[in-house]
Coordinates of C-alpha atoms in Angstrom, one line a residue:
X1 CA 0.0 -0.1 0.0
X2 CA 1.4 3.4 -1.1
X3 CA 2.1 5.9 1.9
X4 CA -0.6 8.4 0.8
X5 CA -3.3 5.7 0.4
X6 CA -2.4 4.3 3.8
X7 CA -2.5 7.6 5.5
X8 CA -5.9 8.3 3.8
X9 CA -7.2 5.0 5.1
X10 CA -6.0 5.7 8.6
X11 CA -7.7 9.2 8.5
X12 CA -10.8 7.7 7.7
X13 CA -10.6 5.2 10.4
X14 CA -9.9 7.9 12.9
X15 CA -13.0 9.9 11.8
X16 CA -15.3 6.7 11.4
X17 CA -14.3 6.0 15.2
X18 CA -15.1 9.5 16.3
X19 CA -18.4 10.0 14.8
X20 CA -22.0 9.1 16.2
X21 CA -23.6 6.0 14.9
X22 CA -27.1 6.3 13.7
X23 CA -29.5 3.5 14.0
X24 CA -31.8 2.6 11.0
X25 CA -35.3 3.6 11.8
X26 CA -37.4 0.7 12.8
X27 CA -40.8 1.8 11.2
X28 CA -40.6 2.8 7.5
X29 CA -43.6 4.6 5.9
X30 CA -45.6 2.4 4.0
X31 CA -47.6 3.6 0.9
X32 CA -51.0 4.9 2.0
X33 CA -54.1 2.5 1.1
X34 CA -56.7 5.0 -0.6
X35 CA -59.3 2.2 -0.6
X36 CA -59.5 2.5 3.3
X37 CA -62.0 5.1 4.4
X38 CA -60.0 5.6 7.7
X39 CA -56.8 6.2 5.7
X40 CA -58.8 8.8 3.6
X41 CA -60.2 10.5 6.6
X42 CA -56.8 10.9 8.3
X43 CA -55.6 12.3 5.0
X44 CA -58.4 14.7 5.0
X45 CA -57.6 15.8 8.6
X46 CA -54.0 16.2 8.0
X47 CA -54.8 18.5 5.1
X48 CA -57.0 20.6 7.1
X49 CA -54.4 21.1 9.6
X50 CA -51.9 22.7 7.1
X51 CA -54.5 24.8 5.3
X52 CA -53.9 27.9 7.4
X53 CA -50.3 27.4 7.3
X54 CA -49.7 26.3 3.6
X55 CA -52.8 26.5 1.6
X56 CA -51.1 25.6 -1.8
X57 CA -49.6 22.5 -0.2
X58 CA -52.9 21.4 1.2
X59 CA -54.4 21.9 -2.4
X60 CA -51.7 19.8 -3.8
X61 CA -52.2 17.0 -1.4
X62 CA -56.0 17.0 -2.0
X63 CA -55.5 16.7 -5.8
X64 CA -53.8 13.1 -5.1
X65 CA -56.4 12.1 -2.4
X66 CA -58.9 12.3 -5.1
X67 CA -61.8 13.6 -2.9
X68 CA -63.7 16.3 -4.5
X69 CA -65.3 18.0 -1.4
X70 CA -61.7 18.5 0.3
X71 CA -60.3 19.8 -3.1
X72 CA -62.9 22.5 -3.6
X73 CA -62.5 23.4 0.1
X74 CA -58.6 23.8 -0.4
X75 CA -59.2 25.5 -3.6
X76 CA -61.4 28.2 -2.2
X77 CA -58.8 28.9 0.7
X78 CA -56.2 29.3 -1.9
X79 CA -58.3 31.8 -4.0
X80 CA -59.3 33.8 -1.0
X81 CA -55.3 34.1 -0.4
X82 CA -54.8 35.1 -4.0
X83 CA -57.4 37.8 -3.6
X84 CA -55.9 39.0 -0.6
X85 CA -52.4 39.2 -2.1
X86 CA -54.0 41.3 -5.1
X87 CA -55.7 43.6 -2.5
X88 CA -52.5 44.1 -0.5
X89 CA -50.3 44.4 -3.5
X90 CA -48.1 41.6 -2.2
X91 CA -46.5 40.8 -5.5
X92 CA -44.4 37.9 -4.0
X93 CA -47.2 36.0 -2.7
X94 CA -49.6 36.9 -5.7
X95 CA -47.1 35.3 -8.2
X96 CA -46.4 32.5 -6.1
X97 CA -50.1 31.4 -5.9
X98 CA -50.8 32.5 -9.5
X99 CA -48.1 30.0 -10.8
X100 CA -49.5 27.4 -8.6
X101 CA -53.0 28.0 -10.0
X102 CA -51.5 27.9 -13.5
X103 CA -50.0 24.5 -12.9
X104 CA -53.4 22.8 -12.3
X105 CA -54.9 24.8 -15.2
X106 CA -57.1 27.0 -13.3
X107 CA -59.7 29.1 -15.2
X108 CA -58.7 32.5 -14.5
X109 CA -61.7 34.2 -16.5
X110 CA -63.2 35.3 -13.0
X111 CA -60.0 37.2 -12.4
X112 CA -59.3 38.9 -15.6
X113 CA -59.4 42.1 -13.9
X114 CA -56.4 41.5 -11.8
X115 CA -54.4 38.8 -13.6
X116 CA -51.5 40.7 -13.5
X117 CA -49.7 42.6 -10.6
X118 CA -46.9 44.8 -11.7
X119 CA -44.0 44.6 -9.3
X120 CA -43.5 48.3 -8.2
X121 CA -39.9 47.9 -7.4
X122 CA -37.3 47.6 -9.9
X123 CA -35.2 44.5 -9.5
X124 CA -31.5 45.5 -9.3
X125 CA -29.5 44.4 -12.2
X126 CA -32.4 43.9 -14.5
X127 CA -32.7 47.7 -15.6
X128 CA -29.6 49.3 -17.0
X129 CA -28.8 53.0 -16.9
X130 CA -26.7 53.2 -19.8
X131 CA -25.0 56.6 -18.7
X132 CA -23.5 54.5 -15.8
X133 CA -22.0 51.9 -17.8
X134 CA -18.3 51.5 -17.9
X135 CA -16.3 52.6 -21.2
X136 CA -12.9 51.7 -20.0
X137 CA -11.2 49.3 -17.8
X138 CA -10.5 52.3 -15.2
X139 CA -14.4 52.6 -15.0
X140 CA -14.9 49.0 -14.2
X141 CA -12.5 49.2 -11.4
X142 CA -14.3 52.2 -10.2
X143 CA -17.7 49.9 -10.3
X144 CA -15.8 47.4 -8.1
X145 CA -15.7 47.8 -4.3
X146 CA -13.8 46.5 -1.3
X147 CA -16.4 44.5 1.1
X148 CA -15.3 44.6 4.7
X149 CA -16.6 42.9 7.7
X150 CA -15.3 44.3 11.0
X151 CA -15.5 41.7 13.9
X152 CA -13.9 43.9 16.2
X153 CA -10.5 42.5 18.1
X154 CA -9.3 39.1 18.7
X155 CA -6.4 37.8 20.8
X156 CA -3.6 36.1 19.2
X157 CA -0.3 35.2 21.0
X158 CA -1.5 37.4 24.0
X159 CA -2.0 40.3 21.8
X160 CA -5.1 42.0 20.4
X161 CA -5.4 42.5 16.6
X162 CA -8.0 43.6 14.4
X163 CA -10.3 40.9 13.3
X164 CA -11.8 41.8 9.7
X165 CA -12.8 39.8 6.7
X166 CA -12.0 41.4 3.4
X167 CA -13.7 40.6 0.2
X168 CA -14.7 42.2 -3.2
X169 CA -18.0 43.1 -4.7
X170 CA -19.5 45.3 -7.6
X171 CA -22.3 47.9 -8.3
X172 CA -25.2 46.5 -10.4
X173 CA -27.5 49.4 -9.8
X174 CA -27.6 53.3 -9.4
X175 CA -29.3 52.7 -6.1
X176 CA -26.3 51.4 -4.5
X177 CA -26.9 47.6 -4.8
X178 CA -23.8 45.4 -4.6
X179 CA -23.1 41.7 -5.6
X180 CA -20.6 39.8 -3.5
X181 CA -20.1 36.2 -2.1
X182 CA -22.0 34.9 0.6
X183 CA -18.9 33.4 2.4
X184 CA -17.6 37.0 2.7
X185 CA -20.5 38.2 4.8
X186 CA -21.3 34.7 6.5
X187 CA -20.7 36.0 10.2
X188 CA -23.3 38.8 9.5
X189 CA -26.0 36.1 8.8
X190 CA -25.0 33.0 10.6
X191 CA -27.2 32.8 13.5
X192 CA -24.5 30.7 15.3
X193 CA -22.1 33.7 15.4
X194 CA -22.6 35.6 18.6
X195 CA -19.7 38.0 18.2
X196 CA -19.4 41.8 17.2
X197 CA -19.6 42.3 13.3
X198 CA -20.1 45.4 11.2
X199 CA -20.4 45.7 7.3
X200 CA -19.1 48.5 5.2
X201 CA -17.4 49.0 1.8
X202 CA -14.5 50.9 0.3
X203 CA -14.4 52.6 -2.9
X204 CA -11.2 52.4 -5.1
X205 CA -11.2 56.2 -5.3
X206 CA -11.5 56.6 -1.6
X207 CA -10.0 53.9 0.5
X208 CA -10.1 56.0 3.8
X209 CA -13.7 56.4 3.8
X210 CA -15.9 53.5 5.4
X211 CA -19.3 53.5 3.8
X212 CA -21.9 51.5 5.9
X213 CA -23.8 48.7 4.0
X214 CA -26.4 46.0 4.8
X215 CA -27.2 42.5 3.6
X216 CA -30.6 42.4 1.6
X217 CA -30.3 38.7 0.6
X218 CA -28.1 35.8 0.3
X219 CA -27.9 32.2 -1.0
X220 CA -25.4 30.1 1.2
X221 CA -25.4 27.2 -1.4
X222 CA -24.5 29.1 -4.6
X223 CA -22.5 31.6 -2.5
X224 CA -24.1 34.9 -3.6
X225 CA -25.0 37.8 -1.5
X226 CA -26.9 41.1 -2.4
X227 CA -25.8 44.3 -0.4
X228 CA -27.1 47.8 -0.1
X229 CA -25.5 51.2 0.5
X230 CA -26.8 54.6 0.4
X231 CA -24.6 56.2 -2.0
X232 CA -25.0 56.5 -6.0
X233 CA -22.1 54.9 -7.6
X234 CA -20.5 56.5 -10.4
X235 CA -20.6 53.4 -12.5
X236 CA -22.6 50.1 -12.5
X237 CA -22.1 46.9 -14.2
X238 CA -24.2 45.5 -16.9
X239 CA -24.9 41.5 -16.3
X240 CA -23.9 39.7 -19.5
X241 CA -24.9 36.1 -20.5
X242 CA -22.4 33.4 -19.9
X243 CA -24.0 31.3 -22.6
X244 CA -21.9 33.3 -25.0
X245 CA -18.7 32.3 -23.4
X246 CA -16.6 29.2 -24.6
X247 CA -13.3 27.7 -23.4
X248 CA -10.5 30.0 -24.4
X249 CA -12.5 33.3 -24.4
X250 CA -10.6 36.0 -22.7
X251 CA -11.8 37.3 -19.5
X252 CA -10.6 39.8 -16.7
X253 CA -11.2 39.5 -12.8
X254 CA -11.3 42.7 -10.5
X255 CA -11.0 42.8 -6.9
X256 CA -9.1 43.2 -3.8
X257 CA -6.6 40.2 -3.4
X258 CA -4.8 40.4 0.0
X259 CA -6.0 43.7 0.6
X260 CA -4.7 45.5 -2.7
X261 CA -7.8 47.2 -4.0
X262 CA -8.8 47.7 -7.6
X263 CA -6.5 44.8 -8.9
X264 CA -7.0 43.5 -12.6
X265 CA -5.9 40.1 -13.4
X266 CA -6.7 38.5 -16.9
X267 CA -6.8 35.2 -18.4
X268 CA -9.1 32.8 -20.2
X269 CA -12.0 30.5 -19.4
X270 CA -10.5 27.1 -18.9
X271 CA -13.6 25.1 -18.6
X272 CA -17.3 25.7 -18.2
X273 CA -18.4 22.6 -16.5
X274 CA -16.8 22.3 -13.2
X275 CA -19.2 20.6 -10.4
X276 CA -18.3 22.9 -7.4
X277 CA -21.6 23.4 -6.0
X278 CA -24.6 21.0 -5.5
X279 CA -27.0 22.9 -7.9
X280 CA -25.1 23.9 -10.8
X281 CA -21.6 24.0 -12.7
X282 CA -19.1 26.8 -12.5
X283 CA -16.2 28.1 -14.7
X284 CA -12.7 27.3 -14.2
X285 CA -10.5 30.1 -15.0
X286 CA -6.8 30.8 -15.2
X287 CA -6.9 34.5 -14.2
X288 CA -5.0 35.0 -10.9
X289 CA -7.2 35.0 -7.9
X290 CA -6.1 35.4 -4.1
X291 CA -7.7 35.9 -0.7
X292 CA -9.8 38.9 -1.0
X293 CA -10.8 38.6 -4.6
X294 CA -13.9 36.6 -3.5
X295 CA -17.1 38.5 -4.7
X296 CA -15.4 40.3 -7.5
X297 CA -16.6 40.5 -11.1
X298 CA -15.5 38.3 -13.8
X299 CA -15.9 40.6 -17.2
X300 CA -15.7 40.2 -20.8
X301 CA -14.1 42.3 -23.4
X302 CA -17.2 44.3 -23.6
X303 CA -17.0 45.2 -20.0
X304 CA -19.9 43.0 -19.0
X305 CA -20.2 40.8 -16.0
X306 CA -20.1 37.2 -17.0
X307 CA -19.5 35.6 -13.7
X308 CA -18.6 36.1 -9.9
X309 CA -15.2 35.1 -8.6
X310 CA -15.8 32.9 -5.6
X311 CA -12.8 30.3 -5.0
X312 CA -9.1 29.8 -5.7
X313 CA -6.7 27.1 -5.0
X314 CA -3.9 29.0 -3.6
X315 CA -1.6 26.2 -3.7
X316 CA -2.2 25.7 -7.5
X317 CA -1.6 28.5 -9.9
X318 CA -4.2 29.2 -12.4
X319 CA -6.7 26.8 -10.8
X320 CA -9.5 29.4 -9.8
X321 CA -13.4 29.3 -10.3
X322 CA -16.4 31.6 -10.8
X323 CA -20.2 31.3 -10.7
X324 CA -21.8 32.0 -13.9
X325 CA -23.9 35.1 -14.2
X326 CA -26.9 33.2 -15.1
X327 CA -27.3 31.9 -11.8
X328 CA -27.2 35.4 -10.2
X329 CA -29.7 36.7 -12.6
X330 CA -32.1 33.7 -11.8
X331 CA -31.7 34.4 -8.0
X332 CA -31.8 38.3 -8.0
X333 CA -35.6 38.6 -7.7
X334 CA -35.7 36.3 -5.0
X335 CA -32.7 37.8 -3.1
X336 CA -34.3 41.1 -3.5
X337 CA -37.0 40.0 -1.5
X338 CA -34.8 39.9 1.3
X339 CA -33.3 37.3 3.8
X340 CA -32.1 33.8 3.0
X341 CA -32.9 31.9 -0.2
X342 CA -34.2 28.4 0.5
X343 CA -34.0 26.1 -2.5
X344 CA -36.9 23.8 -3.5
X345 CA -36.6 20.0 -4.1
X346 CA -38.9 17.2 -4.7
X347 CA -37.1 14.5 -2.8
X348 CA -35.7 12.4 -5.7
X349 CA -32.3 11.3 -7.2
X350 CA -31.3 10.9 -10.7
X351 CA -28.7 11.5 -13.7
X352 CA -29.1 13.1 -17.2
X353 CA -30.5 10.5 -19.6
X354 CA -28.5 10.1 -22.8
X355 CA -29.5 8.4 -26.0
X356 CA -26.2 8.0 -27.6
X357 CA -24.6 11.5 -27.4
X358 CA -27.9 13.2 -27.1
X359 CA -29.2 14.5 -23.7
X360 CA -32.9 13.6 -23.5
X361 CA -34.0 14.5 -19.9
X362 CA -33.4 13.6 -16.5
X363 CA -33.9 10.1 -15.3
X364 CA -35.5 9.6 -12.0
X365 CA -33.6 6.8 -10.3
X366 CA -34.9 7.0 -6.6
X367 CA -37.8 8.7 -5.1
X368 CA -38.1 8.9 -1.3
X369 CA -41.1 7.2 0.2
X370 CA -44.0 9.7 0.8
X371 CA -41.6 12.6 -0.6
X372 CA -43.0 15.1 -3.1
X373 CA -42.0 13.0 -6.1
X374 CA -43.5 9.8 -4.6
X375 CA -46.8 11.3 -3.9
X376 CA -46.9 13.0 -7.5
X377 CA -46.6 9.6 -8.9
X378 CA -42.9 9.7 -10.2
X379 CA -41.1 6.4 -10.3
X380 CA -37.8 4.7 -10.9
X381 CA -37.2 4.8 -14.5
X382 CA -39.2 7.8 -15.4
X383 CA -37.6 10.5 -17.3
X384 CA -38.4 14.2 -16.9
X385 CA -38.6 16.2 -20.1
X386 CA -40.5 19.2 -19.2
X387 CA -41.2 21.4 -16.3
X388 CA -44.0 24.0 -16.9
X389 CA -43.2 25.2 -20.4
X390 CA -39.3 24.7 -20.1
X391 CA -37.8 21.7 -21.9
X392 CA -35.4 19.7 -19.5
X393 CA -32.6 18.0 -21.3
X394 CA -30.2 17.8 -18.4
X395 CA -29.9 17.7 -14.6
X396 CA -28.6 21.1 -14.9
X397 CA -31.5 22.3 -16.7
X398 CA -33.8 21.1 -13.9
X399 CA -31.7 22.7 -11.0
X400 CA -31.7 26.1 -13.1
X401 CA -35.0 25.9 -13.5
X402 CA -35.9 25.3 -9.8
X403 CA -33.5 28.2 -9.0
X404 CA -36.1 30.5 -10.3
X405 CA -39.2 29.3 -8.0
X406 CA -39.9 30.0 -4.6
X407 CA -40.6 27.1 -2.1
X408 CA -44.2 26.2 -1.6
X409 CA -45.0 26.6 -5.3
X410 CA -46.7 24.1 -7.7
X411 CA -45.3 23.4 -11.1
X412 CA -46.5 21.1 -14.0
X413 CA -44.2 18.1 -14.7
X414 CA -44.0 16.1 -18.1
X415 CA -42.2 12.9 -18.0
X416 CA -41.8 9.7 -20.1
X417 CA -42.6 6.2 -18.8
X418 CA -42.1 3.1 -20.9
X419 CA -42.1 5.5 -24.0
X420 CA -45.4 7.2 -23.1
X421 CA -45.6 10.7 -22.1
X422 CA -47.3 11.5 -18.8
X423 CA -48.1 14.7 -16.6
X424 CA -48.2 15.3 -13.0
X425 CA -48.2 18.3 -10.7
X426 CA -45.3 18.8 -8.2
X427 CA -45.1 20.8 -5.1
X428 CA -41.8 22.5 -4.4
X429 CA -40.8 21.8 -0.9
X430 CA -37.9 23.4 1.0
X431 CA -34.4 21.5 0.3
X432 CA -33.3 20.2 3.6
X433 CA -29.7 21.1 4.7
X434 CA -28.8 17.3 4.4
X435 CA -30.8 15.5 1.9
X436 CA -28.8 12.5 2.4
X437 CA -30.2 12.2 6.0
X438 CA -33.8 12.3 4.7
X439 CA -33.2 9.5 2.3
X440 CA -31.5 7.4 5.0
X441 CA -34.0 8.0 7.7
X442 CA -37.0 7.4 5.5
X443 CA -36.4 4.2 3.7
X444 CA -34.6 0.8 4.1
X445 CA -30.9 0.7 3.9
X446 CA -31.1 -1.6 0.6
X447 CA -33.1 1.2 -0.8
X448 CA -31.6 4.2 0.5
X449 CA -28.0 3.2 -0.6
X450 CA -29.3 4.0 -4.0
X451 CA -29.2 7.7 -3.8
X452 CA -26.5 7.7 -1.3
X453 CA -24.0 5.4 -2.9
X454 CA -25.4 4.5 -6.3
X455 CA -26.1 0.9 -5.6
X456 CA -29.1 -1.2 -5.5
X457 CA -28.9 -4.1 -3.1
X458 CA -31.0 -7.1 -2.4
X459 CA -30.9 -9.1 0.8
X460 CA -28.6 -12.4 0.5
X461 CA -29.2 -14.1 3.7
X462 CA -32.3 -14.7 6.0
X463 CA -30.1 -14.9 9.0
X464 CA -27.7 -11.9 8.6
X465 CA -29.8 -9.1 7.7
X466 CA -26.9 -7.0 6.8
X467 CA -25.6 -9.1 4.2
X468 CA -26.5 -8.1 0.4
X469 CA -25.8 -8.7 -3.1
X470 CA -25.3 -5.8 -5.6
X471 CA -28.0 -6.1 -8.2
X472 CA -27.1 -2.7 -9.9
X473 CA -24.6 0.0 -10.0
X474 CA -25.5 3.3 -11.4
X475 CA -23.1 4.7 -13.8
X476 CA -21.3 7.8 -12.7
X477 CA -22.4 7.1 -9.1
X478 CA -19.9 6.8 -6.0
X479 CA -20.3 3.2 -6.1
X480 CA -19.2 3.1 -9.8
X481 CA -15.9 5.3 -8.7
X482 CA -15.4 2.8 -5.8
X483 CA -15.1 0.0 -8.3
X484 CA -18.3 -2.0 -7.6
X485 CA -20.1 -4.3 -9.9
X486 CA -23.2 -6.2 -10.1
X487 CA -23.2 -9.7 -8.2
X488 CA -20.6 -8.4 -5.7
X489 CA -21.3 -9.5 -2.1
X490 CA -21.5 -6.8 0.6
X491 CA -22.0 -7.0 4.3
X492 CA -22.8 -3.6 6.1
X493 CA -20.8 -3.6 9.4
X494 CA -21.5 0.0 10.6
X495 CA -23.0 3.3 9.4
X496 CA -22.2 6.5 11.0
X497 CA -22.7 10.3 10.4
X498 CA -19.6 12.6 10.7
X499 CA -21.6 15.7 11.4
X500 CA -18.3 17.9 11.6
X501 CA -17.2 17.0 8.0
X502 CA -21.0 16.3 6.5
X503 CA -20.3 12.7 5.4
X504 CA -22.0 9.6 5.8
X505 CA -19.4 6.8 6.5
X506 CA -20.2 3.2 5.9
X507 CA -18.0 0.3 7.0
X508 CA -18.3 -2.8 4.7
X509 CA -17.1 -5.9 4.0
X510 CA -17.2 -6.7 0.4
X511 CA -16.3 -9.5 -1.8
X512 CA -15.7 -8.2 -5.5
X513 CA -16.7 -10.5 -8.4
X514 CA -14.0 -8.9 -10.7
X515 CA -11.4 -9.4 -8.1
X516 CA -12.1 -13.1 -7.8
X517 CA -14.1 -12.6 -4.7
X518 CA -11.3 -11.5 -2.7
X519 CA -12.4 -10.4 0.8
X520 CA -11.9 -6.5 1.5
X521 CA -12.9 -4.3 4.4
X522 CA -13.6 -0.8 3.0
X523 CA -15.1 2.3 4.4
X524 CA -17.5 4.2 2.0
X525 CA -18.1 8.0 2.3
X526 CA -20.7 10.1 0.8
X527 CA -21.5 13.8 1.4
X528 CA -24.6 15.0 2.9
X529 CA -25.7 17.0 -0.1
X530 CA -25.1 16.0 -3.8
X531 CA -25.9 17.7 -7.3
X532 CA -27.7 14.2 -8.2
X533 CA -30.3 15.3 -5.4
X534 CA -33.4 17.1 -6.6

């Protein structure tokens, strides 16, 4: 065994021994028997309990219950909330309910007089004041700011020193709205942080003046945040379209690396499809990026923002990453509403479906029992091809579509099953912080390992309930990377959650068919969240 591999194995063993064992739940939820009157009545009671909290979800559940009386009752409540949102000019609530009613093909003829409610506020970044656009690189630098989070004083080696976080940002609106990374302002929005913190920005033209700022909205998953100052900037950036960029195109990054404000570095797009987040792909760039560049703009030769710099591997020159501007544009309306963005999901797992070289949709390879996808009728093997009016060809398409929708909204879903197109209605539930935990705690181990490791197992012994045969290995899954194959024998010794590092660790004893059934002890690991969860 090579030294590096041996050290890695020892590390995993140490982690495995230090984390807490999680016992498998004894009672797995069984599918509801809608032929039983008592089950139907219990569902009606549960629907009525959530009517006042989430009328849209109650309506959705009543659709699949199939009882006309409770459906009409739920619809009436949703319509009352729709009318109330119109009267109160609550644009966010009005749009959420309207989209949900559209998903069930509701007849709006009664509401023609107020079928549209204009948002009185202009969403920053969506309206460009051409007189404010940069015309030179110097103007671009002036539209970029240094973001500072002052955390007071910390004690180090017995001495008190300033504790500050420095990042970058850029103006997207002449009312003083600024985009940066969420991790730059994390201490301001983290409820677990109890220390002092104050946010301000500095302009490249006046680094001595501290200009107070506040956080409007933020997304910790995609590492984006919207800030606001009470000044009118001299220049603001126009948001471009990253779809126009290709590998090899020239770009420039502007920011405050290691406190050096207004620094410009240039390079090219090295790759456009790196999976650095759980909800989308990012750009790899070779422009120099250092600590303090985070949140700065990545611009093209026309001075348009094409991405937001968010990470660099300082130990590797030219290996840096940026978030495509499309994600920012999709999230801005929701961030502008204020607070933390909560992404939706339907409690399913799958991969992009391919026919030869063509990408034809998202293949559902697992649905969590009694989760949204399960209740909506989706099954293993279904291929999602359309959400509302948007064609879905890849998993990235699906994630991008969902970014633009708020939780507690209904959407249409078109899918293919055995060559036949079908339709259903999905409710967008709030994505949990650790989807893997929901999968594991809601299903039998043999089934939950499908989304967790990508292996479908069947019990191989009536005596040893932890002994399985691998029936299927999903291509591109963790099990595929581990080198597992069909008909391998696997015994699960222990399963533990590593809360600190956000991993599920599983100790297994495996006999690999391709290795002559040689006995091997292994520790498998899977992150709490994955891009293949949706």
